[in-house]
XYZ file of C-alpha atoms in Angstrom:
496
model
C 88.613 125.397 83.868
C 91.479 125.513 85.352
C 94.594 124.318 83.948
C 95.759 121.616 86.248
C 98.810 119.543 85.724
C 99.189 117.675 89.098
C 96.364 115.884 90.732
C 97.980 113.973 94.047
C 95.310 111.572 96.061
C 95.277 111.156 99.740
C 92.876 108.200 100.577
C 92.803 109.711 104.764
C 94.007 106.755 106.056
C 97.525 105.281 105.002
C 99.316 108.588 104.933
C 97.101 110.203 107.466
C 94.441 109.323 110.030
C 95.827 105.837 110.577
C 99.069 107.470 111.599
C 98.564 110.219 114.353
C 97.341 109.134 117.803
C 94.387 110.954 119.054
C 93.516 113.385 120.204
C 94.401 115.150 116.700
C 96.118 118.464 116.928
C 95.188 120.781 114.044
C 98.649 120.596 112.812
C 98.789 117.173 112.069
C 94.682 117.638 110.826
C 96.351 119.639 108.224
C 99.021 117.296 106.862
C 97.612 116.439 103.609
C 97.175 119.949 102.464
C 100.169 120.859 104.324
C 102.750 118.321 103.166
C 102.365 119.609 98.808
C 102.656 122.854 99.425
C 105.295 124.621 97.311
C 105.337 121.704 95.309
C 104.135 121.424 91.660
C 100.760 119.777 92.792
C 97.747 121.644 91.264
C 94.700 119.756 93.254
C 94.605 117.551 96.362
C 92.174 114.919 96.053
C 91.010 113.731 99.139
C 89.171 110.413 99.877
C 85.956 110.527 101.899
C 86.932 107.840 104.062
C 87.021 104.147 103.578
C 84.260 104.519 101.034
C 81.531 102.640 102.794
C 81.640 105.280 105.819
C 82.644 108.647 105.935
C 85.644 110.292 108.336
C 83.636 113.543 108.402
C 80.471 114.864 109.773
C 77.893 113.629 107.126
C 74.167 113.266 108.185
C 72.934 111.391 105.491
C 75.733 108.656 105.770
C 77.609 106.488 108.323
C 80.621 107.831 110.445
C 83.311 105.676 110.390
C 83.392 102.756 113.512
C 79.918 104.081 114.733
C 78.503 100.680 114.100
C 80.745 98.375 115.978
C 81.618 99.069 119.777
C 85.386 98.108 119.855
C 88.112 98.164 117.100
C 90.403 95.344 115.917
C 93.319 96.868 115.323
C 95.304 100.361 116.268
C 95.164 102.129 112.945
C 91.138 101.845 113.287
C 91.114 102.960 116.494
C 93.383 106.030 116.213
C 91.036 107.083 113.055
C 87.488 106.634 115.069
C 89.136 108.615 118.229
C 91.052 111.194 116.009
C 87.205 112.277 114.098
C 85.706 112.101 117.598
C 88.343 114.969 118.615
C 87.901 117.374 116.287
C 84.014 117.133 116.692
C 84.692 117.345 120.440
C 85.679 120.663 119.548
C 83.156 121.395 117.745
C 84.978 120.902 113.976
C 84.254 118.904 110.968
C 87.150 116.984 109.908
C 86.407 117.747 105.901
C 85.841 121.426 106.518
C 89.236 121.778 108.473
C 91.080 120.141 105.458
C 88.721 122.578 103.099
C 89.881 125.594 104.891
C 93.133 125.107 105.209
C 93.412 124.532 101.359
C 91.711 127.726 100.649
C 94.322 129.399 102.957
C 97.020 127.769 101.505
C 95.874 128.157 97.718
C 95.475 124.314 97.148
C 92.352 123.202 94.942
C 90.490 120.796 97.118
C 88.829 117.694 95.048
C 86.904 114.587 97.395
C 86.822 111.195 96.002
C 83.979 108.726 96.901
C 83.904 105.095 96.043
C 80.783 103.445 94.252
C 81.385 100.076 95.193
C 83.045 97.686 98.299
C 83.273 94.458 98.959
C 82.359 94.117 102.551
C 80.416 90.867 103.809
C 77.168 92.126 105.241
C 77.481 89.130 107.663
C 80.634 90.211 109.489
C 79.140 92.952 111.340
C 81.895 93.697 113.454
C 84.085 94.632 110.170
C 85.374 98.265 110.638
C 84.725 98.514 106.946
C 81.258 97.395 106.963
C 78.283 99.699 107.175
C 74.757 99.535 108.649
C 73.108 99.740 105.334
C 74.853 96.577 104.377
C 74.500 94.919 107.092
C 70.662 95.463 106.614
C 70.120 94.517 103.521
C 72.315 91.354 102.597
C 69.856 90.486 100.104
C 70.931 93.054 97.642
C 74.522 92.103 97.673
C 76.060 90.359 94.449
C 76.638 86.481 95.002
C 79.547 86.179 92.171
C 82.800 87.446 91.139
C 81.753 90.396 92.823
C 80.403 88.655 95.922
C 79.169 91.284 98.808
C 79.261 94.397 96.747
C 75.662 95.956 96.308
C 73.751 95.015 93.393
C 73.143 98.435 91.398
C 70.017 97.031 90.200
C 68.313 98.060 93.286
C 67.415 101.913 93.327
C 68.127 101.945 97.301
C 71.779 101.424 96.713
C 72.098 103.974 93.913
C 69.943 106.237 96.253
C 72.618 105.728 99.234
C 76.023 106.955 97.147
C 73.479 109.609 95.652
C 72.230 111.415 98.592
C 76.455 111.326 99.417
C 77.406 113.289 96.610
C 74.398 115.461 96.928
C 75.125 116.446 100.357
C 78.799 116.903 100.120
C 78.558 119.466 96.833
C 75.678 121.268 98.273
C 76.863 121.498 102.062
C 81.188 121.931 101.535
C 83.033 124.279 99.594
C 84.794 121.352 97.047
C 86.350 122.444 93.885
C 85.328 118.866 92.258
C 84.106 115.833 93.076
C 85.846 112.355 91.815
C 83.426 109.010 91.876
C 85.652 106.179 91.869
C 84.213 103.554 89.948
C 87.659 101.138 90.178
C 88.435 100.154 93.320
C 85.637 97.384 93.568
C 84.320 97.485 90.221
C 81.632 95.056 90.291
C 78.186 96.498 90.189
C 75.921 93.918 88.486
C 76.559 90.027 87.810
C 79.432 89.466 85.221
C 76.845 88.178 82.512
C 74.504 90.975 82.989
C 76.803 93.898 83.449
C 77.118 94.900 79.986
C 73.497 94.632 79.383
C 73.077 97.052 82.555
C 75.222 100.188 81.180
C 72.003 102.071 80.859
C 71.424 102.045 84.414
C 75.062 103.605 85.421
C 74.718 106.178 82.690
C 71.452 107.276 83.888
C 72.886 107.435 87.661
C 75.762 109.962 85.948
C 73.521 112.037 84.531
C 71.228 112.582 87.934
C 74.899 113.049 89.459
C 75.934 115.828 86.887
C 72.614 117.401 87.335
C 73.091 117.985 90.808
C 76.590 118.834 90.528
C 75.441 121.617 88.258
C 72.834 122.840 90.744
C 75.083 123.114 93.170
C 78.002 124.956 91.213
C 74.978 127.339 90.042
C 73.773 127.853 93.501
C 77.464 128.443 94.907
C 78.338 130.853 91.688
C 81.413 128.687 90.897
C 81.905 125.608 89.034
C 82.255 122.171 90.924
C 84.445 119.849 88.522
C 82.583 116.296 88.244
C 84.951 113.399 87.500
C 85.383 109.748 87.682
C 87.857 107.093 87.940
C 87.281 104.153 85.463
C 89.451 101.073 84.187
C 92.120 101.828 81.846
C 90.947 100.185 78.885
C 87.216 100.894 76.860
C 86.646 96.810 77.168
C 87.227 96.512 80.748
C 84.710 99.388 81.271
C 81.870 97.961 79.379
C 82.240 94.504 80.519
C 81.742 96.048 83.826
C 78.639 98.190 83.096
C 80.795 101.491 82.878
C 79.894 102.924 79.188
C 82.612 105.908 79.794
C 81.915 107.253 76.142
C 78.077 107.688 76.645
C 78.882 109.603 79.759
C 81.325 111.960 77.703
C 78.752 112.008 74.678
C 75.677 113.242 77.448
C 78.184 115.951 78.853
C 78.372 114.207 82.152
C 81.885 114.401 83.013
C 84.920 117.335 83.391
C 87.708 114.408 84.099
C 88.584 111.734 83.708
C 91.111 109.246 85.591
C 91.922 105.913 83.762
C 93.355 103.512 86.680
C 93.629 100.249 88.259
C 93.822 99.359 91.971
C 96.216 96.829 93.746
C 98.294 96.194 90.795
C 100.461 99.380 91.152
C 103.316 99.001 88.737
C 104.309 102.025 86.845
C 103.231 102.012 83.076
C 104.331 104.582 80.573
C 102.092 102.302 77.938
C 99.095 103.181 79.972
C 96.250 102.830 77.407
C 94.629 106.195 77.735
C 94.888 106.959 74.027
C 91.011 105.799 73.783
C 89.986 108.271 76.229
C 92.211 111.173 74.507
C 90.363 110.633 71.363
C 87.036 110.530 72.691
C 87.320 113.557 74.368
C 89.389 115.683 71.393
C 87.472 119.190 71.020
C 85.821 118.751 74.330
C 86.347 120.432 77.681
C 86.799 116.871 79.395
C 90.369 116.485 80.685
C 92.233 112.607 80.711
C 94.721 112.491 83.748
C 95.759 109.043 83.681
C 97.004 107.601 86.967
C 101.114 107.391 87.381
C 101.827 104.541 90.073
C 104.576 103.669 92.170
C 106.302 100.540 91.600
C 108.194 98.891 89.273
C 107.972 95.046 88.875
C 111.279 93.410 87.803
C 113.065 90.430 89.157
C 116.754 91.379 90.312
C 117.710 88.340 91.875
C 115.926 85.422 91.902
C 113.912 84.963 95.411
C 113.981 88.618 95.520
C 110.651 90.719 96.046
C 110.208 91.573 92.783
C 107.979 94.910 93.615
C 110.168 98.088 94.383
C 109.556 101.873 94.388
C 110.096 103.742 91.062
C 112.824 105.854 91.170
C 112.408 109.480 89.778
C 113.823 108.326 86.435
C 110.796 105.697 86.396
C 108.664 108.596 86.915
C 109.864 110.838 84.284
C 109.723 108.192 81.813
C 106.271 107.705 82.552
C 105.159 111.092 82.858
C 106.948 112.157 79.535
C 104.750 109.085 77.693
C 102.061 110.374 79.177
C 102.520 113.881 78.014
C 103.431 113.027 74.420
C 100.236 110.583 74.350
C 98.060 113.489 74.881
C 97.632 113.925 78.699
C 95.889 117.050 80.067
C 97.717 116.235 83.568
C 99.283 113.516 85.691
C 97.327 111.879 88.616
C 99.245 110.388 91.492
C 96.407 107.718 93.267
C 99.934 106.605 95.575
C 103.151 107.693 96.448
C 105.740 107.127 98.949
C 105.383 108.816 102.270
C 106.730 110.939 104.298
C 107.895 112.797 101.262
C 111.849 113.089 101.143
C 114.056 114.878 98.520
C 113.378 112.348 95.940
C 109.599 112.659 96.364
C 109.894 116.327 96.470
C 111.682 116.613 93.210
C 109.338 114.110 91.657
C 106.161 116.427 92.451
C 108.450 119.411 91.552
C 109.054 118.155 88.032
C 106.567 115.370 86.545
C 104.119 118.000 85.999
C 105.973 120.189 83.804
C 107.096 118.515 80.299
C 110.000 120.978 79.644
C 111.497 120.124 83.040
C 111.895 116.279 82.248
C 112.152 116.229 78.353
C 116.209 116.604 78.427
C 116.791 114.297 81.948
C 117.597 110.749 82.312
C 114.725 108.014 82.131
C 113.975 104.651 82.804
C 111.412 102.862 80.931
C 110.203 99.511 82.474
C 107.501 97.573 80.319
C 104.509 96.486 82.810
C 104.267 92.711 83.606
C 101.370 90.331 83.952
C 99.077 90.643 86.781
C 96.026 88.196 87.184
C 93.993 90.958 88.780
C 94.762 93.591 85.848
C 94.360 90.886 83.536
C 90.857 89.918 84.562
C 89.610 93.458 84.286
C 91.053 93.713 80.321
C 94.277 95.575 81.230
C 96.734 93.314 79.703
C 100.633 93.250 79.360
C 102.910 91.746 77.056
C 105.585 89.986 79.713
C 106.587 87.675 80.772
C 106.478 86.426 76.942
C 107.709 82.946 75.859
C 110.398 82.997 73.320
C 109.753 80.292 70.713
C 112.722 77.550 69.530
C 113.293 76.226 66.198
C 114.695 76.830 62.966
C 111.632 78.434 61.235
C 110.245 79.848 64.748
C 107.831 82.663 65.102
C 109.567 85.889 66.469
C 107.978 86.872 69.525
C 107.143 91.167 69.542
C 106.899 93.283 72.290
C 105.777 96.796 71.665
C 106.799 99.983 73.723
C 106.710 103.704 74.464
C 109.527 105.949 74.359
C 108.699 109.665 74.782
C 112.232 110.773 74.020
C 113.458 112.636 70.810
C 116.664 111.281 70.852
C 117.817 114.192 68.709
C 120.899 115.039 70.886
C 123.715 113.484 72.908
C 122.616 110.545 74.856
C 123.596 106.972 76.162
C 120.948 104.271 75.533
C 120.884 101.008 76.881
C 118.453 98.348 76.105
C 118.318 95.544 79.102
C 116.657 92.394 78.925
C 116.333 89.578 81.471
C 115.844 85.965 80.021
C 114.740 82.766 81.576
C 116.215 78.957 80.769
C 118.754 80.454 77.944
C 122.215 79.553 77.223
C 125.073 80.969 75.402
C 125.228 78.589 73.152
C 121.619 79.319 72.286
C 121.082 80.595 68.582
C 119.227 83.902 70.387
C 118.255 86.926 67.793
C 117.033 90.037 68.937
C 116.080 93.142 66.777
C 114.828 96.302 67.728
C 113.172 98.387 65.349
C 114.008 95.928 62.371
C 117.374 96.195 63.207
C 119.194 93.012 64.148
C 121.383 93.361 67.659
C 124.748 91.554 68.108
C 123.786 89.164 71.383
C 127.747 88.074 70.938
C 128.512 91.917 71.898
C 126.196 92.541 74.683
C 126.890 92.664 78.119
C 125.825 89.471 79.645
C 125.599 88.686 83.408
C 123.793 85.195 84.592
C 121.269 86.237 87.313
C 120.746 82.869 89.459
C 120.950 79.339 87.805
C 117.971 79.926 85.701
C 118.127 83.551 84.042
C 120.065 85.766 82.262
C 120.591 89.657 81.559
C 121.376 91.101 78.602
C 122.745 95.128 77.793
C 122.804 96.547 74.551
C 124.310 99.442 74.456
C 125.478 102.340 71.979
C 122.097 101.863 70.366
C 121.506 105.597 69.104
C 119.580 106.221 65.957
C 117.978 102.735 66.693
C 115.376 103.816 69.188
C 112.509 106.115 68.263
C 110.398 108.454 69.585
C 106.697 106.907 70.115
C 106.427 102.737 70.037
C 109.105 100.870 69.487
C 109.452 97.246 68.636
C 111.562 94.242 70.022
C 111.644 91.003 68.180
C 113.089 87.723 70.184
C 113.203 84.225 68.567
C 115.633 81.023 69.812
C 116.613 79.790 66.005
C 118.726 76.654 67.747
C 119.654 75.004 71.085
C 122.172 72.550 72.273
C 121.073 69.205 71.249
C 121.269 67.601 74.458
C 119.140 70.399 76.164
C 115.390 69.791 76.209
C 112.772 70.479 78.415
C 108.887 71.406 78.869
C 109.358 74.774 79.537
C 110.221 77.499 76.627
C 112.712 80.177 77.413
C 110.820 83.383 78.780
C 111.553 87.333 78.426
C 110.739 88.130 81.844
C 111.913 92.135 81.782
C 112.111 94.687 79.230
C 114.004 98.009 79.962
C 115.154 100.827 78.452
C 117.715 103.596 80.234
C 118.172 106.313 78.454
C 121.068 109.240 80.144
C 121.853 112.559 79.231
C 125.284 114.253 80.159
C 125.103 116.268 83.120
C 127.964 118.567 85.058
C 129.809 116.629 87.870
C 129.861 120.226 89.131
C 133.202 122.212 89.907
C 136.448 121.146 91.227
């Protein structure tokens, strides 16, 4: 098995086929491969269309836009016309990319979504497909409304046929089954009891991939995207542990959709433990946004910087990841993006570099799939109030000269509060913290000179308010909104 360290996903749409006016030039069609050449990326993971429909010349599935006569937006029209333009030249769009990857020495995986929520009654929805339109009775009615019910053999067979075609017809190095995009395969109340159906499906897929590998005389890797926690997967009917025990998987990607917060504390250790001593690899996904409130009224979701990527990537390596998977990334790639791609796949390149850790904030969708966060957290008030604890991971060994800063954002607190903050059992001086008001409701506190207080591994922050001005009362408890750690190492400024 190849020792891959950095996998890069291109969903085929947002950073590719939506952006080019037809007809597709070969120079444009090659872009997903060409833009990662010369970087630290080992493996391109290419999305097979939008999920329901394909962007290549499938003979068993449906091609994008073939069930409608007109398109609601330019991006969808571009995709359709670009596919047609290559096919009119006798070219299969997927084979064009595979051939380019071979020429440039890039490993090529494909990714296939297993579920999608398109409403079968909306026949002109470009994300719909004829199989869904013709079989509305096979769709779920509850929280996963419009997704297919995998109790139906026909539903399983439709996805299986695409997998079987892909691994036999195309020279792919691997295939990823995406169980996360819309993780609803049964009605919620029955999903945990139906996991055997999906396990048998995975066994069948593993068998067909193994046969294709034997036929081609090369190993075709089989992997899955799954939810970040064991509990979340089991609730959806995904018994990942059984898939591992039955030898179905070569790699696993714990991830989530929509909530794109970079998370150094992504809870993938359970997968590392389950695969210990096995050939199965764990490639946790590293997202591209940080969600912090920098000023009141601003958009809190901003692109992660190279220091954020270093912090999260270092944590992943420290916690036993076999590689790192990038599901989203800033595009087009500028100098900082190329620097990220060239460094985060090698722990030795980032271990002694500056980092910016950000504790992930709560997200409603992630919470619904049992991927939970600790902040915002209420801060208890009272003489004997319970301390609110927040745990977070730091990968740095902190055994060489450095400068470390703890930055907190707190709502509804005053300088006259009896605020107590501790880090790993050591009380911090709130009086000596750098205090900045943020709007009229929040305060930022920065604690510096913390050498010897932070530690490699899990750190614990404790916070409580033991007293307040007697005439300050209100229904809302103060809240801890942000927790950030900045680690800086000395770097030369250059010659004079």
